[in-house]
Short mmCIF file of C-alpha atoms and ligand atoms in Angstrom, two decimals:
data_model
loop_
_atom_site.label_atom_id
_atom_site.label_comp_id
_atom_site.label_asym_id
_atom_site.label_seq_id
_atom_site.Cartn_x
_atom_site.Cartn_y
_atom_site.Cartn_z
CA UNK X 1 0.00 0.00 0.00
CA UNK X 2 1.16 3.88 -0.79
CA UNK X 3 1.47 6.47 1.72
CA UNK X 4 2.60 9.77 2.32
CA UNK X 5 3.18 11.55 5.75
CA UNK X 6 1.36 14.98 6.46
CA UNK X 7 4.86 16.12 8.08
CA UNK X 8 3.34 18.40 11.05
CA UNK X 9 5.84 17.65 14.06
CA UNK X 10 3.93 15.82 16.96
CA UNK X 11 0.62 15.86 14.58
CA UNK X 12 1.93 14.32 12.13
CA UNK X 13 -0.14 11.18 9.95
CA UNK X 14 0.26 8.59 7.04
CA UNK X 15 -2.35 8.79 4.19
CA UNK X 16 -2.51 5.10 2.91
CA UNK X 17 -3.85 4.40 -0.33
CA UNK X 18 -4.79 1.54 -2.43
CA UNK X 19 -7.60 -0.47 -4.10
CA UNK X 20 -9.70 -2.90 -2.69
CA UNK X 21 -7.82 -2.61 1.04
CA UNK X 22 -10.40 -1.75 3.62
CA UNK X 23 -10.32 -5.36 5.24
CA UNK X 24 -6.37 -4.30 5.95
CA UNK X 25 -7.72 -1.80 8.40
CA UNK X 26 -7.65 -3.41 11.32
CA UNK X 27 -3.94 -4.40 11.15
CA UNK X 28 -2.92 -0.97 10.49
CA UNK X 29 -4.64 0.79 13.10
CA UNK X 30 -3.17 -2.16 15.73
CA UNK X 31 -0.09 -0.03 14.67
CA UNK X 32 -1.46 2.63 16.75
CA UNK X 33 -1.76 3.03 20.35
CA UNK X 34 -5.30 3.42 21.03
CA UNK X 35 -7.34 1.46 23.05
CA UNK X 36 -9.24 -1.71 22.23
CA UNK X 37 -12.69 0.02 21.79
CA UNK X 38 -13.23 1.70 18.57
CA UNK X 39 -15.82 3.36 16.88
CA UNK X 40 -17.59 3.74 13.54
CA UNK X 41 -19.30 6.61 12.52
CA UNK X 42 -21.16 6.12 9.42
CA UNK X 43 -24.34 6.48 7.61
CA UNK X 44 -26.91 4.23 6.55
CA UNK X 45 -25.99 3.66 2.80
CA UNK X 46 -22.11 3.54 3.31
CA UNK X 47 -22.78 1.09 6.11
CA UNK X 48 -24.90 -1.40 3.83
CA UNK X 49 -21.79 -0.83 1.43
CA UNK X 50 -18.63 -1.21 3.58
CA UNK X 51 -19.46 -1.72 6.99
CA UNK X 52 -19.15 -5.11 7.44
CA UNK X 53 -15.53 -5.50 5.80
CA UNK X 54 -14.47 -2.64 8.15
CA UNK X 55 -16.00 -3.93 10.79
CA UNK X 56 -14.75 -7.23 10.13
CA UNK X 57 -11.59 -6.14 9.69
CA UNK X 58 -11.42 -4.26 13.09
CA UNK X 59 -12.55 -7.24 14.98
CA UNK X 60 -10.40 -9.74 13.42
CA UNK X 61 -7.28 -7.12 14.78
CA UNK X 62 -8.65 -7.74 18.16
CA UNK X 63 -10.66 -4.33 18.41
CA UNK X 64 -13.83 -4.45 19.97
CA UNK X 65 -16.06 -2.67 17.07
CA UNK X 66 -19.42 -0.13 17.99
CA UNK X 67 -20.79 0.78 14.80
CA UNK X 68 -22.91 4.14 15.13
CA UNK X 69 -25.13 5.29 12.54
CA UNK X 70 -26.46 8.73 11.67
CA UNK X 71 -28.84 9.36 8.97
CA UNK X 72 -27.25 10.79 5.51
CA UNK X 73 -27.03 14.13 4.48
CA UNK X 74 -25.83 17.52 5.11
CA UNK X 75 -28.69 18.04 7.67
CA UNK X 76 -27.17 15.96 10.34
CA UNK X 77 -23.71 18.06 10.04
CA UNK X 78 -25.21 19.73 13.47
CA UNK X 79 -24.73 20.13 17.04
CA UNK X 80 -27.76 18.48 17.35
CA UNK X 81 -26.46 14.97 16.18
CA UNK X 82 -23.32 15.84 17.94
CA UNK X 83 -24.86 15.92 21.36
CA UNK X 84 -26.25 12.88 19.73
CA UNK X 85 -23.08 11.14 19.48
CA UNK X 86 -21.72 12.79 22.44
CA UNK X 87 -24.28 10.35 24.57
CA UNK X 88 -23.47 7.51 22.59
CA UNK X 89 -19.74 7.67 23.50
CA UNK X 90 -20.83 8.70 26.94
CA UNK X 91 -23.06 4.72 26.96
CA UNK X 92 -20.13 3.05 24.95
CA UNK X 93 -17.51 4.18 28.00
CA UNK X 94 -15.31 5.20 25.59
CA UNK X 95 -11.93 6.59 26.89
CA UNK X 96 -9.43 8.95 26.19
CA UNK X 97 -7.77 6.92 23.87
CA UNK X 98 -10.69 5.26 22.07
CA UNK X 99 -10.65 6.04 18.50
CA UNK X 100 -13.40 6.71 15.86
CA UNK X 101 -13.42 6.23 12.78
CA UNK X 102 -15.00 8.23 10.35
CA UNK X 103 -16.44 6.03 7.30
CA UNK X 104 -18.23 7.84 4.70
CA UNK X 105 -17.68 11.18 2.66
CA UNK X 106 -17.26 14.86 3.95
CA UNK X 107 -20.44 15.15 6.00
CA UNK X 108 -19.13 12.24 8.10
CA UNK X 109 -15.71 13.14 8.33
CA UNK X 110 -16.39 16.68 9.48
CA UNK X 111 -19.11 16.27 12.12
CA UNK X 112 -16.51 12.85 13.23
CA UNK X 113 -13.69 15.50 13.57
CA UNK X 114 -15.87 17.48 15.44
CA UNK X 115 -16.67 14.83 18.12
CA UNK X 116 -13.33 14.04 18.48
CA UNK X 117 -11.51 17.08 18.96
CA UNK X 118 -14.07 17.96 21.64
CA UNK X 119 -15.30 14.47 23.64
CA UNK X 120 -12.98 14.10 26.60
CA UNK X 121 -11.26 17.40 25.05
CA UNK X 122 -9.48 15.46 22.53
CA UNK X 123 -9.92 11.53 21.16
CA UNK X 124 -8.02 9.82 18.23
CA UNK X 125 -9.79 9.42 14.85
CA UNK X 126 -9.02 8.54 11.82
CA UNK X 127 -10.85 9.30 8.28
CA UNK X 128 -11.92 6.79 6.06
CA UNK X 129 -13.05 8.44 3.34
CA UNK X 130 -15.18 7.28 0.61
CA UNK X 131 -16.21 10.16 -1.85
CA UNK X 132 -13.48 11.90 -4.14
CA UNK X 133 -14.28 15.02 -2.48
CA UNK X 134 -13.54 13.82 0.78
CA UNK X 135 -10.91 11.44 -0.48
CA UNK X 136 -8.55 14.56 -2.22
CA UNK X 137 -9.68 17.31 0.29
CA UNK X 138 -11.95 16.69 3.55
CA UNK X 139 -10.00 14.19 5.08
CA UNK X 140 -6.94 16.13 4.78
CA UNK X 141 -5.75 18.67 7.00
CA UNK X 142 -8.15 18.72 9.93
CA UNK X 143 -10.60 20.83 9.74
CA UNK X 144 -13.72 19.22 11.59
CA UNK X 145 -16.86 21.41 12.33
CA UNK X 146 -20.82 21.42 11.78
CA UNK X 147 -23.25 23.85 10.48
CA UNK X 148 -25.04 26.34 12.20
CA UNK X 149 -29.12 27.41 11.31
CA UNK X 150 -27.27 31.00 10.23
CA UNK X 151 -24.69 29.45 8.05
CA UNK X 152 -22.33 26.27 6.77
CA UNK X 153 -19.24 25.10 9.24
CA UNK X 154 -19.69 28.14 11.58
CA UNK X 155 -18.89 25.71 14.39
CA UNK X 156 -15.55 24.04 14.50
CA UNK X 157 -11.99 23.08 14.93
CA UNK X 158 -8.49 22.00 13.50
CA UNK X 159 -7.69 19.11 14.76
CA UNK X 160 -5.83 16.80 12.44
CA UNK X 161 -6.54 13.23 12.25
CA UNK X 162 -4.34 10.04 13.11
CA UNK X 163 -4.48 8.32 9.89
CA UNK X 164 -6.29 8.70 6.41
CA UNK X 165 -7.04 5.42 5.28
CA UNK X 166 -7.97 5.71 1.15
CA UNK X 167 -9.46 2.90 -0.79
CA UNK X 168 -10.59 3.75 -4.24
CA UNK X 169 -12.51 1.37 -4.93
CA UNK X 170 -15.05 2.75 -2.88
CA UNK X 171 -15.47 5.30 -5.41
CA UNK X 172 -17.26 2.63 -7.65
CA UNK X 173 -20.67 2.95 -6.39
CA UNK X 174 -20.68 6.95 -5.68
CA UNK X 175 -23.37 7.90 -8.11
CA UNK X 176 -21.84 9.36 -11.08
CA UNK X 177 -22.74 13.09 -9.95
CA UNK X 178 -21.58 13.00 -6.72
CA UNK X 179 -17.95 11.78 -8.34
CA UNK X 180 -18.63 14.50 -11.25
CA UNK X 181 -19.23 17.22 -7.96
CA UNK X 182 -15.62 15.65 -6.22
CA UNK X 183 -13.84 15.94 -9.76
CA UNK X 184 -14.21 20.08 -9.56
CA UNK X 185 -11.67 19.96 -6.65
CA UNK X 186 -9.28 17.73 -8.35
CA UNK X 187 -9.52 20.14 -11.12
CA UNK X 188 -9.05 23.37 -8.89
CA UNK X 189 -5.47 21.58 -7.51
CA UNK X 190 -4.34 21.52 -11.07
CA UNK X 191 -5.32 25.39 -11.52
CA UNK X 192 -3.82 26.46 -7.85
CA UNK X 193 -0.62 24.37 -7.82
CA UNK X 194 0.32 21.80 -10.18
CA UNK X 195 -0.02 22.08 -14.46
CA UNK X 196 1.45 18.65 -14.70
CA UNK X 197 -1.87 17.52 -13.26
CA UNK X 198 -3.95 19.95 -15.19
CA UNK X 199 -2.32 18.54 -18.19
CA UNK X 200 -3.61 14.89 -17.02
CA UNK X 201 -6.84 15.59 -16.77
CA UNK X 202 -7.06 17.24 -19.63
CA UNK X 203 -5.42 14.33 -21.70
CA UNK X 204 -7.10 11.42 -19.21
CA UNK X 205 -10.67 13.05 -18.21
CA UNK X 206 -12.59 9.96 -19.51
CA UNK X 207 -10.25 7.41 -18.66
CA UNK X 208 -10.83 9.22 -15.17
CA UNK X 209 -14.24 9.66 -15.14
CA UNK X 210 -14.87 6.09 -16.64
CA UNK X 211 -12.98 5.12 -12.92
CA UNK X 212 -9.99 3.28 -14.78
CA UNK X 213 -8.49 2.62 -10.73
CA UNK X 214 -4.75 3.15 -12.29
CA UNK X 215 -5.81 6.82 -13.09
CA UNK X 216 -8.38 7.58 -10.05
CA UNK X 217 -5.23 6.35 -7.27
CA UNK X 218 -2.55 8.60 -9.64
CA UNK X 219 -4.56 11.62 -9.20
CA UNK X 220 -6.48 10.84 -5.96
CA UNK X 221 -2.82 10.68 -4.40
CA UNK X 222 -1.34 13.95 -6.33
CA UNK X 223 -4.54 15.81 -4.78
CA UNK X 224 -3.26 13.90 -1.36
CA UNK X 225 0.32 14.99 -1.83
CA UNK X 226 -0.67 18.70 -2.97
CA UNK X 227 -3.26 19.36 0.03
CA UNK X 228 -0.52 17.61 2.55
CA UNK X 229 1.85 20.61 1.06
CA UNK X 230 -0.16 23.40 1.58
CA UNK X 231 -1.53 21.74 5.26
CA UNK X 232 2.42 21.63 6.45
CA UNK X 233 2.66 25.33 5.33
CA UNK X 234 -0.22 26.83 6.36
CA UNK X 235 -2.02 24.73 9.15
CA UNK X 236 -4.29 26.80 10.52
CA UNK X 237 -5.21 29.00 7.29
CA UNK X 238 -3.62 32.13 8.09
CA UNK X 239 -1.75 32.31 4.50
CA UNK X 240 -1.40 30.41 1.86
CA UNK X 241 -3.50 27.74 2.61
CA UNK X 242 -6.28 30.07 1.17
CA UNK X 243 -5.56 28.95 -2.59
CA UNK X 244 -7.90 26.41 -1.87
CA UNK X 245 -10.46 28.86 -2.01
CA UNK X 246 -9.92 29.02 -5.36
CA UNK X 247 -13.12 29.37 -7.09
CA UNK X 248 -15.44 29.21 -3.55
CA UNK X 249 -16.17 32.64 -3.02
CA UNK X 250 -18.56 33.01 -6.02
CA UNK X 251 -19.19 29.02 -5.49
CA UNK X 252 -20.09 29.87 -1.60
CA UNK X 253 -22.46 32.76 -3.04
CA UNK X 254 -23.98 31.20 -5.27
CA UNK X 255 -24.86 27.75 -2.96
CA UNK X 256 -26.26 30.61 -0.55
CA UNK X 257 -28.48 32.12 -2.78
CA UNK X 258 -29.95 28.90 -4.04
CA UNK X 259 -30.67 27.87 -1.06
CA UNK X 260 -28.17 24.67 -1.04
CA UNK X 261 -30.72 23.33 -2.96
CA UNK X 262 -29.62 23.59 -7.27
CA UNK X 263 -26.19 23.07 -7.08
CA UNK X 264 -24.18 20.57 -5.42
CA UNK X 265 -20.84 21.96 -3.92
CA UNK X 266 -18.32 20.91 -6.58
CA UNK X 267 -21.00 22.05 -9.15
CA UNK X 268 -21.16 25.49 -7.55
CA UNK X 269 -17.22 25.58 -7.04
CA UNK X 270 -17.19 24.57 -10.87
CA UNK X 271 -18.98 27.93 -12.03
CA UNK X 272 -17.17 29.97 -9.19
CA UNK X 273 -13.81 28.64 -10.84
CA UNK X 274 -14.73 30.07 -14.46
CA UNK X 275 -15.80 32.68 -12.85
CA UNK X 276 -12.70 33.69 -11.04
CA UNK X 277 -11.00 32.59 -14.04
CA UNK X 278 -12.79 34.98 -16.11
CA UNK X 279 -12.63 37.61 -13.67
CA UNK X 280 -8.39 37.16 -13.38
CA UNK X 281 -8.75 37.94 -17.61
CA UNK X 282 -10.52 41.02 -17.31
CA UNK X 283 -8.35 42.21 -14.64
CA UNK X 284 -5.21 41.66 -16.79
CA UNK X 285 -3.87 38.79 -14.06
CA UNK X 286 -3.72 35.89 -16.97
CA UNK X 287 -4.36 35.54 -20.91
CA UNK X 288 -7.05 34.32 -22.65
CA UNK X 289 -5.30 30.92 -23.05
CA UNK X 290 -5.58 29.98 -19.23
CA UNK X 291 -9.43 31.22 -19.55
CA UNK X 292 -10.26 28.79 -22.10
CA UNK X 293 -8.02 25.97 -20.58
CA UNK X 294 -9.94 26.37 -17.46
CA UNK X 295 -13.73 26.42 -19.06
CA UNK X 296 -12.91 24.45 -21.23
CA UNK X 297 -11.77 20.93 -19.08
CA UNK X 298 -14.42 22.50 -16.18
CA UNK X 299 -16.83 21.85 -19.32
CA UNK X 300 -15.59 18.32 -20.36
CA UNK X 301 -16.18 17.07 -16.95
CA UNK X 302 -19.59 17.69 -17.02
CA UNK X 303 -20.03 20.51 -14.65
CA UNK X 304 -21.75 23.57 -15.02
CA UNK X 305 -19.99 26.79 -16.20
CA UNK X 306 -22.93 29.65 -16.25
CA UNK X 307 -23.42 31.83 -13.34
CA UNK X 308 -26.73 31.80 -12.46
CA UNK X 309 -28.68 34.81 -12.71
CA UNK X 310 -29.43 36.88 -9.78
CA UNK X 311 -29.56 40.79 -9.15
CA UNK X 312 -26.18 41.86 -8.58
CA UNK X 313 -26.73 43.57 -4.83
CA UNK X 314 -27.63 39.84 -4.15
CA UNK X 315 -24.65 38.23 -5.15
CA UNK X 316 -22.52 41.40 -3.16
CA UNK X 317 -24.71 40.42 0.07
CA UNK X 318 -24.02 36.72 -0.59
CA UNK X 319 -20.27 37.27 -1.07
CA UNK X 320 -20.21 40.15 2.36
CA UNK X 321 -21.80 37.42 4.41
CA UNK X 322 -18.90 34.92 3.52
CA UNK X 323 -17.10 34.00 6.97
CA UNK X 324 -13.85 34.33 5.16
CA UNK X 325 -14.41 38.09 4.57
CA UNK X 326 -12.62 40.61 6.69
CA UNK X 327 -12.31 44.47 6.80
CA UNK X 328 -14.90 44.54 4.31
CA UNK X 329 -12.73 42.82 1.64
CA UNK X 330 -12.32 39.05 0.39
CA UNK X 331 -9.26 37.53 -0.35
CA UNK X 332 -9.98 36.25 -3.37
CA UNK X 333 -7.89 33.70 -5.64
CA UNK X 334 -7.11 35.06 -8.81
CA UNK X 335 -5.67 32.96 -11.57
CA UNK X 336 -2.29 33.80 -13.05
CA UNK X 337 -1.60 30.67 -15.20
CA UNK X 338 -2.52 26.90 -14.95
CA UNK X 339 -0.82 26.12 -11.46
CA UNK X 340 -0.23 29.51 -10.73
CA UNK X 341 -2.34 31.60 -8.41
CA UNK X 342 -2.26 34.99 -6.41
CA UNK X 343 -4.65 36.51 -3.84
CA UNK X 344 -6.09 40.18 -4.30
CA UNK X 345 -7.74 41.90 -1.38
CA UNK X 346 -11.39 42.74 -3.09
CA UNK X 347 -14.41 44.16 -1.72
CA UNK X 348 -18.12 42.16 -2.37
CA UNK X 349 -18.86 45.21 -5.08
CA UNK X 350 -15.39 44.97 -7.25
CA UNK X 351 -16.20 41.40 -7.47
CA UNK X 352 -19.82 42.26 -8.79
CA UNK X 353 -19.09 44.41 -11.73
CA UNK X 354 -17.44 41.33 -13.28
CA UNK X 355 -20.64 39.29 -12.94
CA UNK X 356 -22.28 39.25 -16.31
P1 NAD K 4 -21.46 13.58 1.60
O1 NAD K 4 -20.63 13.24 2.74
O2 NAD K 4 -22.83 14.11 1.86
O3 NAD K 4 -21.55 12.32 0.63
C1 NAD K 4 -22.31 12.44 -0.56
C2 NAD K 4 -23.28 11.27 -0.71
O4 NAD K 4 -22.57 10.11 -1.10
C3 NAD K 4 -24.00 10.90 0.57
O5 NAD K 4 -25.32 10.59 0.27
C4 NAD K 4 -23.26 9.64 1.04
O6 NAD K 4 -24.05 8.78 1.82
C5 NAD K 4 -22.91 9.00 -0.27
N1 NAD K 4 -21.74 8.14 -0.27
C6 NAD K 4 -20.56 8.34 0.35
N2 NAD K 4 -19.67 7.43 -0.05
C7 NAD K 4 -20.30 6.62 -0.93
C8 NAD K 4 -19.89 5.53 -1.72
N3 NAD K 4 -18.63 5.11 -1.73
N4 NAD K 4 -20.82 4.93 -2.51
C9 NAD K 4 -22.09 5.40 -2.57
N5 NAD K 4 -22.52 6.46 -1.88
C10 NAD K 4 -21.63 7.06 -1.07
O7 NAD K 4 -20.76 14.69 0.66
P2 NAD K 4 -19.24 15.03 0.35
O8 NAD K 4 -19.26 15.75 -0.94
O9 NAD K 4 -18.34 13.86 0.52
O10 NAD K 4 -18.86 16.05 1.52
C11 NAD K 4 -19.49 17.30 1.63
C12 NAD K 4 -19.18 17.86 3.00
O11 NAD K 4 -17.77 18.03 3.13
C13 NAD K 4 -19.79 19.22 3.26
O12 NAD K 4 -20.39 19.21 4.53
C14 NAD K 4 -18.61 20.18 3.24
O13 NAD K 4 -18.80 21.29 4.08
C15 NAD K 4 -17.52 19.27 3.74
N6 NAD K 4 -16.15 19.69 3.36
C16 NAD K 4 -15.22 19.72 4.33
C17 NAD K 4 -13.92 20.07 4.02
C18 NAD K 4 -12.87 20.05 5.09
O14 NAD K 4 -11.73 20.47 4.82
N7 NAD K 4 -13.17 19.56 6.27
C19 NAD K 4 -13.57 20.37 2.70
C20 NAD K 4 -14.56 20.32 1.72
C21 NAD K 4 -15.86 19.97 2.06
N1 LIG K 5 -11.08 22.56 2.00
C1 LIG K 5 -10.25 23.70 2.26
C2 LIG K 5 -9.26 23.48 3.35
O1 LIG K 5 -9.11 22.40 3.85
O2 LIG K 5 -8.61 24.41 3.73
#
């Protein structure tokens, strides 16, 4: 199995990756010194899919396995269901070093983070991801958190995981849209950081998209490798771990003013990426070429390009309310040239003349 380290001194953790490995688990985290109680946090459908292997897998290391369900969706991302789990752990007797392991995509890994970084002030847990989305960017880097009724991931903390455990395979029943959604932030790594990538999407998009596993672990662990970079720079996003905002200003805006309802996140990112890209040509920051590079493979994919229409005081409130903002300006990621970005301190209204 591959791994890389996510070098951060006394937090530092492997990412393993592989195909078809999840029953090798068990004998990985026995690596580990955690105690023999372990949980799962999962939801129903990824439990029908791979519970029992990891289960299995746990229990044949010696672990004594509680599997604890919570029902899908972006709803239960709330303090709600983490009081929820709080009890649980509470009835379970779990101790300080009683792990949990987060099985599922980024819904499950951030409301798992959550739990851990505040039950007992601090418990081990490791992300098992098992949507591309979470596989090349939520399970990386540690930032756990849940929603709040006035806005997404208001509540929250950094607290970095022990392991990433990465099996691709998984990927093969995530319906085709939720992979197409994941795909926009494989695609915004190759515009922030790395051309070579860029350049293999654009040459290998189907082979990708068609999940050839040779092609889904190359990039999957380039993502990996890229996000472990900026994470070992920037930990706690006070610099240049912003990049990866690339694209989710207008993307944040325009998931707020649709009520989270039309566009799925990646989908949103997508048009907030041409967007910026756009936005970096009319501002003189790159050359037409980059524009159409970007559009152009954002296109391919099968994601959405066109802003949607809305007054333009509406998208200017949508950007203002962004929790990133500060002093009345965004940072926002401009595009210089495929793998090549800068930030430029704008305010909601600059932003807006470029809309349409
Ligand atoms: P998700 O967790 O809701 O998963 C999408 C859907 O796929 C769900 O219905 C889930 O049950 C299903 N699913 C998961 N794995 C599957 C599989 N292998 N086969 C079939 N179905 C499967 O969505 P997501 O896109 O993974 O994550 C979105 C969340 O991630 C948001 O809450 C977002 O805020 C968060 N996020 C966090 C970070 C971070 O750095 N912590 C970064 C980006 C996004
Ligand atoms: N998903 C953005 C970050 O981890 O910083």
């Amino acid at each position: 199995m591959d791994k890389i380290t996510v070098d951060l001194g006394n937090r530092s953790y492997p990412i393993c990756f592989g195909y078809n490995n999840l029953s090798e688990l068990g004998k990985i985290i026995r690596g580990f010194d955690f105690s023999d109680r372990i949980g799962i946090v999962t939801n129903p459908e990824v439990a029908r899919l791979f519970l029992n292997t990891v289960e299995g897998s746990l229990r044949d290391a010696g672990f004594s396995v509680f599997p604890i369900e919570i029902p899908d969706g972006e709803g239960c991302k709330s303090l709600e269901w983490t009081s929820i789990l709080y009890d649980k752990l509470v009835s379970l007797k779990m101790d300080r070093k009683s792990a949990l392991i987060a099985l599922g995509g980024g819904v499950i890994g951030d409301i798992t983070g959550f739990v851990a970084a505040t039950f007992l002030r601090g418990i081990p847990y490791i992300q098992v991801p098992t949507t591309l989305l979470a596989q090349v960017d939520s399970s990386i880097g540690g930032k756990t958190g849940v929603n709040h009724s006035k806005g997404k991931n208001l509540i929250g903390a950094f607290y970095q995981p022990s392991l990433v455990f990465i099996d691709v395979d998984t990927l093969k029943t995530l319906p085709k849209s939720e992979f197409i959604s994941g795909l926009a932030e494989v695609i915004k790594y190759g515009i922030i950081w790395d051309s070579d990538l860029f350049k293999d999407l654009e040459d290998n998009l189907e082979r990708i998209i068609g999940l050839d596993r040779k092609y889904i672990l190359r990039i999957v662990k380039r993502c990996c490798s890229i996000k472990a970079k900026i994470v070992e720079e920037d930990e706690k996003e006070n610099g240049v771990r912003s990049i990866l905002n690339f694209g989710h200003t207008i993307g944040h805006a325009i998931e707020a003013l649709t009520d989270y309802k039309s566009y799925k996140h990646g989908e949103a990112v997508a048009i907030g990426m041409v967007t910026a890209a756009l936005l970096s040509l009319k501002m003189g920051v790159c050359n037409e070429d980059v524009f159409h590079r970007v559009k152009t493979l954002i296109q391919r994919a099968g994601l959405p390009t066109d802003l949607p229409e809305f007054p333009k005081d509406e998208y200017i409130s949508a950007i203002e309310l962004d929790k990133k903002m500060r002093s009345d300006k965004v940072k926002f990621v401009l595009a210089e040239d495929i793998g090549c970005v800068k930030f430029a301190d704008l305010a909601a209204e600059d932003i807006s003349k470029y809309l349409g």
